[in-house]
Structure formats: structure tokens, C-alpha cells
Short mmCIF file of C-alpha atoms in Angstrom, two decimals:
data_model
loop_
_atom_site.label_atom_id
_atom_site.label_comp_id
_atom_site.label_asym_id
_atom_site.label_seq_id
_atom_site.Cartn_x
_atom_site.Cartn_y
_atom_site.Cartn_z
CA MET A 1 0.00 0.00 0.00
CA ASN A 2 1.41 3.38 -0.99
CA GLY A 3 1.16 6.70 0.91
CA ARG A 4 1.98 8.06 4.34
CA PRO A 5 1.37 5.89 7.46
CA GLU A 6 -1.63 8.00 8.52
CA GLN A 7 -3.13 7.57 5.03
CA GLN A 8 -2.60 3.82 5.24
CA GLU A 9 -4.35 3.72 8.61
CA GLU A 10 -7.27 5.78 7.31
CA HIS A 11 -7.61 3.50 4.26
CA ALA A 12 -7.53 0.40 6.48
CA GLN A 13 -10.35 1.82 8.61
CA GLN A 14 -12.42 2.50 5.50
CA GLU A 15 -11.87 -1.07 4.29
CA GLU A 16 -12.90 -2.37 7.70
CA HIS A 17 -16.20 -0.49 7.52
CA ALA A 18 -16.74 -1.60 3.92
CA GLN A 19 -16.61 -5.30 4.81
CA PRO A 20 -19.71 -7.06 6.16
CA GLU A 21 -19.15 -7.51 9.86
CA ARG A 22 -19.90 -10.98 11.15
CA ARG A 23 -20.94 -11.91 14.64
CA ASP A 24 -18.13 -13.58 16.54
CA THR A 25 -18.50 -16.73 18.62
CA ALA A 26 -19.38 -14.81 21.75
CA ASP A 27 -22.11 -12.89 19.95
CA THR A 28 -23.51 -16.06 18.43
CA ALA A 29 -23.76 -17.65 21.85
CA GLY A 30 -25.46 -14.58 23.31
CA PRO A 31 -29.13 -13.65 23.36
CA PRO A 32 -30.92 -13.48 20.01
CA ARG A 33 -30.69 -10.07 18.36
CA VAL A 34 -34.02 -8.75 17.17
CA VAL A 35 -34.67 -5.63 15.14
CA LEU A 36 -38.15 -4.25 15.72
CA GLY A 37 -39.12 -1.97 12.86
CA VAL A 38 -42.09 0.31 13.50
CA SER A 39 -43.78 2.14 10.65
CA GLY A 40 -46.18 5.06 10.84
CA GLY A 41 -49.59 3.69 11.71
CA ILE A 42 -51.87 4.21 14.67
CA ALA A 43 -51.12 0.64 15.76
CA ALA A 44 -47.54 1.72 16.54
CA TYR A 45 -48.51 1.98 20.20
CA LYS A 46 -49.17 -1.78 20.26
CA ALA A 47 -45.56 -2.41 19.29
CA CYS A 48 -44.63 -1.29 22.80
CA GLU A 49 -46.24 -4.47 24.14
CA LEU A 50 -44.40 -6.56 21.55
CA LEU A 51 -41.12 -4.91 22.53
CA ARG A 52 -41.78 -5.63 26.20
CA ARG A 53 -42.27 -9.32 25.43
CA PHE A 54 -38.99 -9.47 23.54
CA THR A 55 -36.98 -7.77 26.26
CA GLU A 56 -38.57 -9.71 29.14
CA SER A 57 -37.80 -13.00 27.38
CA GLY A 58 -34.13 -12.11 27.03
CA HIS A 59 -33.92 -10.90 23.43
CA ARG A 60 -31.58 -8.01 22.69
CA THR A 61 -33.87 -5.72 20.75
CA THR A 62 -33.05 -2.68 18.68
CA VAL A 63 -35.99 -0.48 17.68
CA VAL A 64 -35.88 1.19 14.26
CA PRO A 65 -38.91 3.47 13.90
CA THR A 66 -39.70 5.46 10.78
CA ALA A 67 -40.07 9.21 11.01
CA SER A 68 -43.84 8.79 10.77
CA ALA A 69 -43.85 6.25 13.61
CA LEU A 70 -42.27 8.81 15.92
CA HIS A 71 -45.40 10.94 15.55
CA PHE A 72 -47.27 8.16 17.39
CA VAL A 73 -44.65 6.92 19.89
CA GLY A 74 -41.58 8.98 20.80
CA GLU A 75 -37.95 7.93 20.76
CA ALA A 76 -37.68 8.10 24.56
CA THR A 77 -40.36 5.43 24.97
CA TRP A 78 -38.58 3.00 22.66
CA ALA A 79 -35.25 3.57 24.40
CA ALA A 80 -36.73 3.10 27.88
CA LEU A 81 -38.55 -0.13 26.95
CA SER A 82 -35.68 -1.67 24.99
CA GLY A 83 -32.77 -0.54 27.15
CA GLN A 84 -30.94 0.15 23.89
CA PRO A 85 -30.22 3.29 21.88
CA VAL A 86 -32.91 3.89 19.28
CA ALA A 87 -31.77 4.07 15.66
CA THR A 88 -33.80 6.58 13.69
CA GLU A 89 -31.59 8.15 11.01
CA VAL A 90 -29.14 6.90 8.39
CA TRP A 91 -26.92 9.90 9.16
CA GLU A 92 -26.58 9.27 12.88
CA SER A 93 -23.35 7.55 14.06
CA VAL A 94 -22.16 7.37 10.46
CA HIS A 95 -18.80 5.83 11.46
CA GLN A 96 -20.73 2.71 12.54
CA VAL A 97 -22.53 2.44 9.18
CA PRO A 98 -25.90 1.76 10.88
CA HIS A 99 -27.82 1.25 7.63
CA VAL A 100 -25.65 -1.83 6.99
CA ARG A 101 -24.66 -3.03 10.44
CA ILE A 102 -28.11 -3.29 12.02
CA GLY A 103 -29.44 -5.71 9.42
CA GLN A 104 -26.21 -7.74 9.25
CA HIS A 105 -26.17 -8.39 13.00
CA ALA A 106 -29.82 -9.37 13.40
CA ASP A 107 -31.17 -12.87 14.00
CA LEU A 108 -34.67 -11.64 13.19
CA VAL A 109 -36.24 -8.48 11.77
CA VAL A 110 -39.91 -7.92 12.54
CA VAL A 111 -41.89 -4.91 11.32
CA ALA A 112 -45.00 -4.21 13.39
CA PRO A 113 -47.04 -2.46 12.32
CA ALA A 114 -46.17 -2.71 8.64
CA THR A 115 -48.16 -0.08 6.73
CA ALA A 116 -49.16 -0.32 3.07
CA ASP A 117 -46.42 2.22 2.31
CA LEU A 118 -43.75 0.17 4.09
CA LEU A 119 -44.81 -3.04 2.35
CA ALA A 120 -44.63 -1.27 -1.02
CA LYS A 121 -41.13 0.04 -0.31
CA ALA A 122 -39.92 -3.36 0.88
CA ALA A 123 -41.37 -5.15 -2.15
CA HIS A 124 -39.71 -2.72 -4.56
CA GLY A 125 -36.36 -2.59 -2.78
CA MET A 126 -36.54 1.08 -1.88
CA ALA A 127 -34.13 2.36 0.75
CA ASP A 128 -35.01 5.94 1.69
CA ASP A 129 -34.69 5.60 5.47
CA LEU A 130 -32.93 3.49 8.07
CA LEU A 131 -35.65 0.84 8.33
CA THR A 132 -35.85 0.13 4.59
CA ASN A 133 -32.03 0.07 4.42
CA THR A 134 -32.06 -2.46 7.25
CA LEU A 135 -34.54 -4.65 5.37
CA LEU A 136 -32.27 -4.70 2.32
CA THR A 137 -29.18 -5.72 4.27
CA ALA A 138 -30.82 -8.32 6.53
CA ARG A 139 -29.94 -11.93 5.77
CA CYS A 140 -32.00 -13.30 8.61
CA PRO A 141 -35.72 -14.15 8.67
CA VAL A 142 -38.00 -11.13 8.18
CA VAL A 143 -41.54 -10.96 9.54
CA PHE A 144 -44.08 -8.29 8.55
CA ALA A 145 -47.21 -7.72 10.66
CA PRO A 146 -49.45 -5.51 8.48
CA ALA A 147 -51.95 -3.03 9.87
CA MET A 148 -54.12 -0.76 7.73
CA HIS A 149 -57.70 -0.14 6.67
CA THR A 150 -59.49 -2.98 4.93
CA GLU A 151 -59.65 -1.21 1.59
CA MET A 152 -55.90 -0.63 1.65
CA TRP A 153 -55.17 -4.26 2.54
CA GLU A 154 -57.49 -5.58 -0.18
CA HIS A 155 -56.19 -3.21 -2.89
CA PRO A 156 -54.54 -5.15 -5.76
CA ALA A 157 -51.31 -3.16 -5.33
CA THR A 158 -50.96 -4.20 -1.67
CA GLN A 159 -51.86 -7.80 -2.44
CA GLU A 160 -49.24 -7.91 -5.21
CA ASN A 161 -46.63 -6.43 -2.87
CA VAL A 162 -47.46 -9.02 -0.23
CA ALA A 163 -47.24 -11.81 -2.79
CA THR A 164 -43.85 -10.52 -3.94
CA LEU A 165 -42.48 -10.46 -0.41
CA ARG A 166 -43.76 -13.96 0.28
CA ARG A 167 -42.21 -15.30 -2.92
CA ARG A 168 -38.89 -13.96 -1.70
CA GLY A 169 -39.24 -15.84 1.57
CA ALA A 170 -40.49 -13.10 3.88
CA ILE A 171 -43.20 -14.00 6.35
CA VAL A 172 -46.17 -11.66 5.98
CA ILE A 173 -48.69 -12.31 8.73
CA GLU A 174 -52.32 -11.98 7.75
CA PRO A 175 -53.91 -9.03 9.59
CA ALA A 176 -56.67 -9.65 12.09
CA VAL A 177 -60.36 -8.80 11.70
CA GLY A 178 -61.77 -6.26 14.13
CA ARG A 179 -62.17 -2.63 15.07
CA LEU A 180 -59.98 -0.28 13.04
CA THR A 181 -59.41 3.47 13.34
CA GLY A 182 -62.62 5.35 14.07
CA VAL A 183 -65.83 3.41 13.59
CA ASP A 184 -64.52 1.14 10.82
CA THR A 185 -64.41 -2.61 11.30
CA GLY A 186 -62.87 -5.22 9.03
CA LYS A 187 -59.69 -7.06 8.11
CA GLY A 188 -56.58 -4.95 8.64
CA ARG A 189 -56.18 -4.84 12.40
CA LEU A 190 -52.73 -5.56 13.82
CA PRO A 191 -52.74 -9.05 15.34
CA ASP A 192 -52.42 -9.27 19.08
CA PRO A 193 -48.81 -8.53 20.14
CA ALA A 194 -48.70 -11.78 22.13
CA ALA A 195 -49.60 -13.73 19.00
CA ILE A 196 -47.00 -11.84 16.91
CA PHE A 197 -44.40 -12.64 19.55
CA GLU A 198 -45.30 -16.34 19.42
CA THR A 199 -44.84 -16.33 15.64
CA CYS A 200 -41.44 -14.66 16.01
CA ARG A 201 -40.45 -17.10 18.73
CA ARG A 202 -41.24 -20.00 16.43
CA VAL A 203 -39.24 -18.43 13.61
CA LEU A 204 -36.22 -17.99 15.89
CA ALA A 205 -36.57 -21.54 17.19
CA ARG A 206 -36.15 -22.90 13.67
CA GLY A 207 -32.64 -21.43 13.55
CA ASP A 208 -30.89 -21.48 10.19
CA ARG A 209 -33.86 -23.24 8.58
CA ALA A 210 -35.97 -20.14 9.16
CA THR A 211 -34.05 -18.19 6.52
CA VAL A 212 -35.99 -20.25 3.99
CA ALA A 213 -39.76 -19.94 4.43
CA ASP A 214 -40.48 -23.31 2.85
CA LEU A 215 -44.24 -22.78 2.90
CA ALA A 216 -44.12 -19.24 1.51
CA GLY A 217 -46.68 -18.74 -1.22
CA ARG A 218 -48.61 -21.84 -0.13
CA HIS A 219 -52.19 -21.90 1.11
CA VAL A 220 -52.80 -24.54 3.77
CA VAL A 221 -56.01 -25.50 5.53
CA VAL A 222 -55.99 -26.90 9.07
CA SER A 223 -58.94 -28.15 11.11
CA ALA A 224 -58.84 -28.16 14.91
CA GLY A 225 -61.00 -28.93 17.91
CA GLY A 226 -63.93 -31.29 18.15
CA THR A 227 -67.33 -31.22 16.53
CA ARG A 228 -70.53 -31.17 18.58
CA GLU A 229 -73.75 -32.79 17.44
CA PRO A 230 -76.81 -31.22 19.12
CA LEU A 231 -79.32 -33.50 20.78
CA ASP A 232 -81.58 -30.73 22.09
CA PRO A 233 -81.10 -26.99 22.78
CA VAL A 234 -78.82 -27.68 25.78
CA ARG A 235 -77.18 -31.05 25.11
CA PHE A 236 -74.84 -32.39 22.46
CA LEU A 237 -72.68 -35.36 21.59
CA GLY A 238 -69.03 -34.34 21.53
CA ASN A 239 -65.48 -35.30 22.42
CA ARG A 240 -62.56 -34.12 24.55
CA SER A 241 -60.47 -32.48 21.85
CA SER A 242 -59.06 -29.10 22.92
CA GLY A 243 -57.83 -28.06 19.48
CA LYS A 244 -54.27 -27.49 20.75
CA GLN A 245 -52.63 -29.74 18.13
CA GLY A 246 -54.53 -28.12 15.27
CA TYR A 247 -53.71 -24.65 16.56
CA ALA A 248 -50.03 -25.61 16.83
CA LEU A 249 -50.13 -26.80 13.22
CA ALA A 250 -51.70 -23.52 12.10
CA ALA A 251 -49.27 -21.35 14.06
CA VAL A 252 -46.20 -23.24 12.85
CA ALA A 253 -47.39 -23.09 9.23
CA ALA A 254 -47.83 -19.32 9.52
CA ALA A 255 -44.33 -19.02 10.96
CA ARG A 256 -43.03 -20.93 7.94
CA GLY A 257 -44.62 -18.44 5.57
CA ALA A 258 -47.91 -20.10 4.62
CA ARG A 259 -51.28 -18.45 4.22
CA VAL A 260 -53.32 -20.42 6.72
CA THR A 261 -57.05 -21.05 7.01
CA LEU A 262 -57.93 -22.56 10.38
CA LEU A 263 -61.28 -24.34 10.72
CA ALA A 264 -61.91 -24.16 14.46
CA ALA A 265 -64.55 -26.45 15.93
CA ASN A 266 -65.64 -25.42 19.43
CA THR A 267 -62.29 -24.24 20.77
CA GLU A 268 -61.50 -21.65 23.42
CA LEU A 269 -57.94 -20.90 22.31
CA PRO A 270 -56.78 -17.45 21.16
CA ASP A 271 -56.44 -17.02 17.41
CA PRO A 272 -52.87 -17.54 16.17
CA ALA A 273 -51.33 -14.47 14.55
CA GLY A 274 -51.70 -14.26 10.80
CA VAL A 275 -54.28 -17.01 10.50
CA ASP A 276 -57.75 -16.75 8.96
CA VAL A 277 -60.09 -18.46 11.42
CA VAL A 278 -63.41 -19.98 10.31
CA ARG A 279 -65.56 -21.16 13.21
CA VAL A 280 -67.72 -24.26 12.87
CA SER A 281 -69.62 -26.47 15.27
CA THR A 282 -70.99 -29.66 13.70
CA ALA A 283 -69.46 -32.20 11.34
CA VAL A 284 -71.74 -31.01 8.53
CA GLU A 285 -70.59 -27.42 9.02
CA LEU A 286 -66.97 -28.56 9.08
CA ARG A 287 -67.44 -30.47 5.83
CA GLU A 288 -68.88 -27.41 4.07
CA ALA A 289 -66.08 -25.17 5.34
CA ALA A 290 -63.37 -27.70 4.49
CA LEU A 291 -64.53 -28.23 0.92
CA LYS A 292 -64.77 -24.48 0.38
CA ALA A 293 -61.36 -23.70 1.88
CA ALA A 294 -59.67 -26.61 0.10
CA ALA A 295 -60.69 -25.26 -3.33
CA ASP A 296 -57.39 -23.37 -3.69
CA ALA A 297 -55.28 -25.06 -1.01
CA ASP A 298 -51.93 -26.73 -1.53
CA ALA A 299 -52.39 -28.88 1.57
CA VAL A 300 -55.23 -29.79 3.92
CA VAL A 301 -54.50 -31.11 7.42
CA MET A 302 -57.53 -32.51 9.20
CA ALA A 303 -56.53 -32.49 12.87
CA ALA A 304 -60.04 -31.95 14.24
CA ALA A 305 -61.80 -34.77 16.07
CA VAL A 306 -64.92 -35.25 13.97
CA ALA A 307 -67.92 -37.06 15.42
CA ASP A 308 -68.64 -40.24 13.47
CA PHE A 309 -72.36 -40.07 14.31
CA ARG A 310 -75.06 -37.51 15.10
CA PRO A 311 -78.55 -37.87 16.57
CA ALA A 312 -81.08 -38.86 13.95
CA GLN A 313 -83.57 -36.36 15.39
CA TYR A 314 -83.07 -33.03 17.07
CA ALA A 315 -85.46 -32.23 19.92
CA THR A 316 -86.59 -28.61 19.67
CA GLY A 317 -87.26 -28.54 23.43
CA LYS A 318 -85.14 -29.81 26.29
CA ILE A 319 -85.63 -33.54 26.76
CA LYS A 320 -87.26 -33.98 30.17
CA LYS A 321 -86.66 -36.68 32.73
CA VAL A 322 -89.88 -38.55 33.42
CA GLU A 323 -90.08 -40.26 36.81
CA GLY A 324 -90.65 -43.99 36.57
CA HIS A 325 -89.73 -44.16 32.88
CA GLU A 326 -86.44 -45.03 31.24
CA PRO A 327 -85.21 -42.53 28.62
CA ALA A 328 -85.93 -43.36 25.02
CA PRO A 329 -82.93 -44.67 23.05
CA VAL A 330 -81.08 -42.08 20.98
CA ALA A 331 -80.99 -43.15 17.35
CA LEU A 332 -77.80 -42.18 15.50
CA VAL A 333 -76.92 -41.65 11.86
CA ARG A 334 -73.51 -41.47 10.23
CA ASN A 335 -71.77 -38.16 9.66
CA PRO A 336 -69.99 -37.51 6.36
CA ASP A 337 -66.44 -38.87 6.10
CA ILE A 338 -64.72 -35.54 5.46
CA LEU A 339 -61.17 -36.88 5.23
CA ALA A 340 -62.07 -39.54 2.68
CA GLU A 341 -64.08 -37.03 0.64
CA LEU A 342 -61.23 -34.52 0.59
CA SER A 343 -58.83 -37.25 -0.51
CA GLU A 344 -61.15 -38.38 -3.28
CA ARG A 345 -62.17 -34.89 -4.45
CA ARG A 346 -58.78 -33.18 -4.57
CA ALA A 347 -59.21 -29.63 -5.78
CA ALA A 348 -56.02 -29.72 -7.87
CA PRO A 349 -53.33 -32.21 -8.89
CA GLY A 350 -50.64 -32.38 -6.25
CA GLN A 351 -52.85 -31.23 -3.39
CA LEU A 352 -51.77 -33.02 -0.20
CA VAL A 353 -54.23 -34.34 2.34
CA VAL A 354 -53.16 -35.21 5.89
CA GLY A 355 -55.34 -36.97 8.43
CA PHE A 356 -55.15 -37.71 12.14
CA ALA A 357 -56.11 -40.95 13.85
CA ALA A 358 -56.50 -41.40 17.60
CA GLU A 359 -56.28 -45.10 18.51
CA THR A 360 -56.53 -47.01 21.78
CA ASP A 361 -55.07 -50.37 20.69
CA ASP A 362 -53.17 -51.92 17.76
CA VAL A 363 -52.20 -48.36 16.96
CA LEU A 364 -49.99 -48.91 13.92
CA ALA A 365 -52.09 -51.70 12.43
CA ASN A 366 -55.27 -49.67 12.75
CA GLY A 367 -53.46 -46.60 11.47
CA ARG A 368 -52.22 -48.31 8.30
CA ALA A 369 -55.68 -49.68 7.63
CA LYS A 370 -57.20 -46.24 8.07
CA LEU A 371 -54.56 -44.67 5.83
CA ALA A 372 -55.50 -47.06 3.02
CA ARG A 373 -59.22 -46.62 3.65
CA LYS A 374 -59.14 -42.80 3.70
CA GLY A 375 -56.84 -42.40 0.72
CA CYS A 376 -54.84 -39.53 2.23
CA ASP A 377 -51.13 -38.88 1.72
CA LEU A 378 -50.11 -38.80 5.37
CA LEU A 379 -51.80 -40.02 8.54
CA VAL A 380 -50.68 -38.92 11.99
CA VAL A 381 -51.42 -41.78 14.39
CA ASN A 382 -51.31 -41.28 18.13
CA GLU A 383 -52.43 -43.38 21.05
CA VAL A 384 -55.08 -42.13 23.44
CA GLY A 385 -56.17 -43.69 26.66
CA GLU A 386 -56.37 -43.26 30.42
CA ARG A 387 -52.94 -41.58 30.68
CA LYS A 388 -52.87 -40.13 27.18
CA VAL A 389 -55.86 -37.87 26.98
CA PHE A 390 -56.94 -34.92 24.91
CA GLY A 391 -56.17 -31.43 26.13
CA GLY A 392 -52.47 -31.73 26.98
CA ASP A 393 -49.61 -29.63 25.64
CA THR A 394 -47.57 -32.65 24.54
CA ASN A 395 -48.02 -35.43 22.04
CA GLU A 396 -46.34 -38.55 20.68
CA ALA A 397 -47.15 -40.01 17.29
CA VAL A 398 -46.08 -41.84 14.17
CA VAL A 399 -46.66 -40.23 10.79
CA LEU A 400 -47.53 -42.86 8.21
CA GLY A 401 -47.12 -42.13 4.51
CA ALA A 402 -49.04 -43.55 1.57
CA ASP A 403 -45.61 -44.26 0.07
CA GLY A 404 -44.94 -46.78 2.86
CA SER A 405 -42.87 -44.45 5.03
CA ASP A 406 -43.26 -44.05 8.76
CA THR A 407 -41.81 -41.21 10.81
CA PRO A 408 -41.86 -41.60 14.61
CA VAL A 409 -42.23 -38.37 16.56
CA PRO A 410 -41.05 -38.75 20.18
CA TYR A 411 -42.94 -37.45 23.16
CA GLY A 412 -42.69 -33.68 23.28
CA PRO A 413 -44.48 -30.38 22.67
CA LYS A 414 -47.25 -30.34 20.11
CA GLU A 415 -45.30 -27.69 18.20
CA ALA A 416 -42.56 -30.29 17.63
CA LEU A 417 -45.07 -32.67 16.06
CA ALA A 418 -46.40 -29.81 13.94
CA GLU A 419 -42.88 -29.08 12.66
CA VAL A 420 -42.42 -32.70 11.60
CA VAL A 421 -45.77 -32.76 9.80
CA TRP A 422 -44.93 -29.60 7.86
CA ASP A 423 -41.42 -30.91 7.11
CA LEU A 424 -43.03 -33.93 5.44
CA VAL A 425 -45.61 -31.80 3.64
CA ALA A 426 -43.01 -29.28 2.40
CA VAL A 427 -40.85 -32.02 0.90
CA ARG A 428 -43.79 -33.51 -0.94
CA LEU A 429 -45.01 -30.12 -2.20
CA ALA A 430 -41.52 -29.32 -3.48
#
């Protein structure tokens, strides 16, 4: 290198800043680094709750608000909640090259709320502020949580921008339905911060695999819960299913980039972030909803416990107990076999159908017979009984494939089983 020693030193410093800085071993072993981008929507105040969840769970979080976001929540609030300096301008601390460094160091970038304007800039690679620069330099998973009025969300331009981001592997959470600014109500509400946090937690838990959203651009349908067949206005025939496994499947699919339709049968669980929830009660209602949702789905996973039978007659008044008389027998009729019908009436070539089977004995033998009888691609078989009941947070199963494969899933969280199911689905869709 030619020139005076001070010139050589200056040039070396410039080269150092020009090279992408990598996290060293100590950084890698430290707490996950999260960048929370906040764009200028009224829902910016809800990002404070999301930030609190990140910091209280040990994530090192840097907040990057846009200039518009600071009109809703000030810089001091973000700094106090995060315990970190707040990055707001490209031209601040220029020697640290913040527009490059912040994105390079992150394990996750989440933008909440993501306005229509921010989504458009991200889709078109614009970089006119620190947040959009950060999005361009990030090589980690990126999650967008949109919030805007229904008309803005449904506009073809926004939908095309969302589709573009998803094709590139970004995770764009579907907005919630509810009260918007003023008196308006509709789809476009920021999902609950707790639900957004759970999605981000799942993305981080996938580690290096999360950089590829293997279900991005896919539409998947998941059923959950248990159907109820009314006997009279106050009684029904039902089952013990809590819906937890189906909800775990829906949440994990959303975290892997899918557009998810969740058919929820009589559950009391909070809606997962970014999931379209359709509520049903009976097996007949579930069949109608499943056939409709499956029309453009890449995969359908029927995790709901569907009643095999329903009362042949519905009593319009409460059935009374009559002293000295035994109750009349309850005649039953068969419910439609939704899983078999979905397998037979596939909406498109290549659509995958996954079923669940709860067995009490001869688990694998009964599971293989059911797999052949139903005609689905995969069947998740688990044992139920006195010590293995519905409603728990854990599961153990074997996933049987129509190709003769079997994949044991050891006892563990229901999220772990959901990950295995989607691993198998993703490979087959690819």
C-alpha cells in the first residue's frame, strides 16, 4: 500500500467499515438479536407491548422506527422499553454504518405495524430511510405484521406487494379482523402482540432453517377442535379435543410463511397471529367449510376430532326426565367422512391431504388400515387412553405415509409434532 502511514491507517479503517461484519462466537452464543421496525400507523402503540415481550424473554432488541412512527410513539419510549439506543436516522453515528450493520447483526427483523407504504417500499427494494435500508441488508428471517384499513389491505397493489415479499421468503402475517381506526371494522387490524411474539419465537426456534420460508406462497387449511352434534337446545354429543394440536399446526405453518385457514370447531384458544379463522360447530358445518377452503389449497391437514355419528332427530325442546320411565334410546346416523371425501375430491393435482387418527389399541395396524381406507397422503397416528388424553400440551405419534414411510415423533411439545408434519408436507409439495 502506498502513501503516508496515517493515510494507510485511514484507508484500512475505511476497508474495515466496507466489509460485512460478522458476529463472533461470543455474539452467536449470546441472546438473540431482534430488530423491531415500527412504521407510521396508529397501531404503533401496540408495538410497545411486543417490545416488552422481547426484552422480558431475554432478546436483545433494537428499535428502528420510521419518522412517521415517531409521531405516534416517541424515541424516549422505545429507548426506555428496549434498554438500547434507538436508531432513527441513516446519518446518525455514520462511522458505525448503521444502515448496513443493524441488518447484518440481526437474528430476526420484525416490522409491526407494517403499513401499506412500508410493504410497497420493501417489495420494490426502496431504501429511503434506516428501516428500509435495514430490510435490504438483513440476511436473517424477516416478519411483517401488516396493519391498515381494509380497503388498503385488499387493494390489488398491496396484495401484489405481499405476494412478492412472500415469494422472496419473507413472512407476511395476515392481519386480524376487528375494530380499526374510528368506527370502521374489518380485516386490517394488527394481530395481538402476544400472537405476533409467538410467531417470532417459532421463527427464531427454527434457527438457520428459518431463513428459507419453505411454505411461503402456499395456502394450507388446518382443522382443529372437536365437533358437537346437538341433541336438544342444551345437550350435544361431543369429544374431549381441545384443538391445541390443530392450533399448533396452524401457528407453525404461519411461521413458515404459509397463508393459513384454520377451521376451528368449538375451541377456546386465542387465534394464532396471521391465520384466517373460520368457526364451525358440527361435522356437517366442518365439511362445508373444508370443501370451500380446500378449493385453492396446496395442503389440507384434518386435525379436528370429527364425530362419526349424530342424533337422527333433534329435539326442539329440552328432553325432560320422566319419573318412573327409562329414557328413550337415541338413534344415531352417520356423519360424512370428510377426510375420505377430501382425498377423493382433490381440488387440484398435487394437493396433499393429511389426516389424524386417535387409537386405543393396535395403533400402527389400525393406522395403516385407516390410511389405506381414507386415501390420504399422510396419517398422523397417536395413542389415546387413560394416561394419554386430549387437552395436553404434549403429544407422541407416528406419521404414516401412503408411500410406505413411517416417521416416529417422540414425546414432546405439540409444536414439535407440527414441525415434523410440515417438514413432510413441504418435501412432498416441493
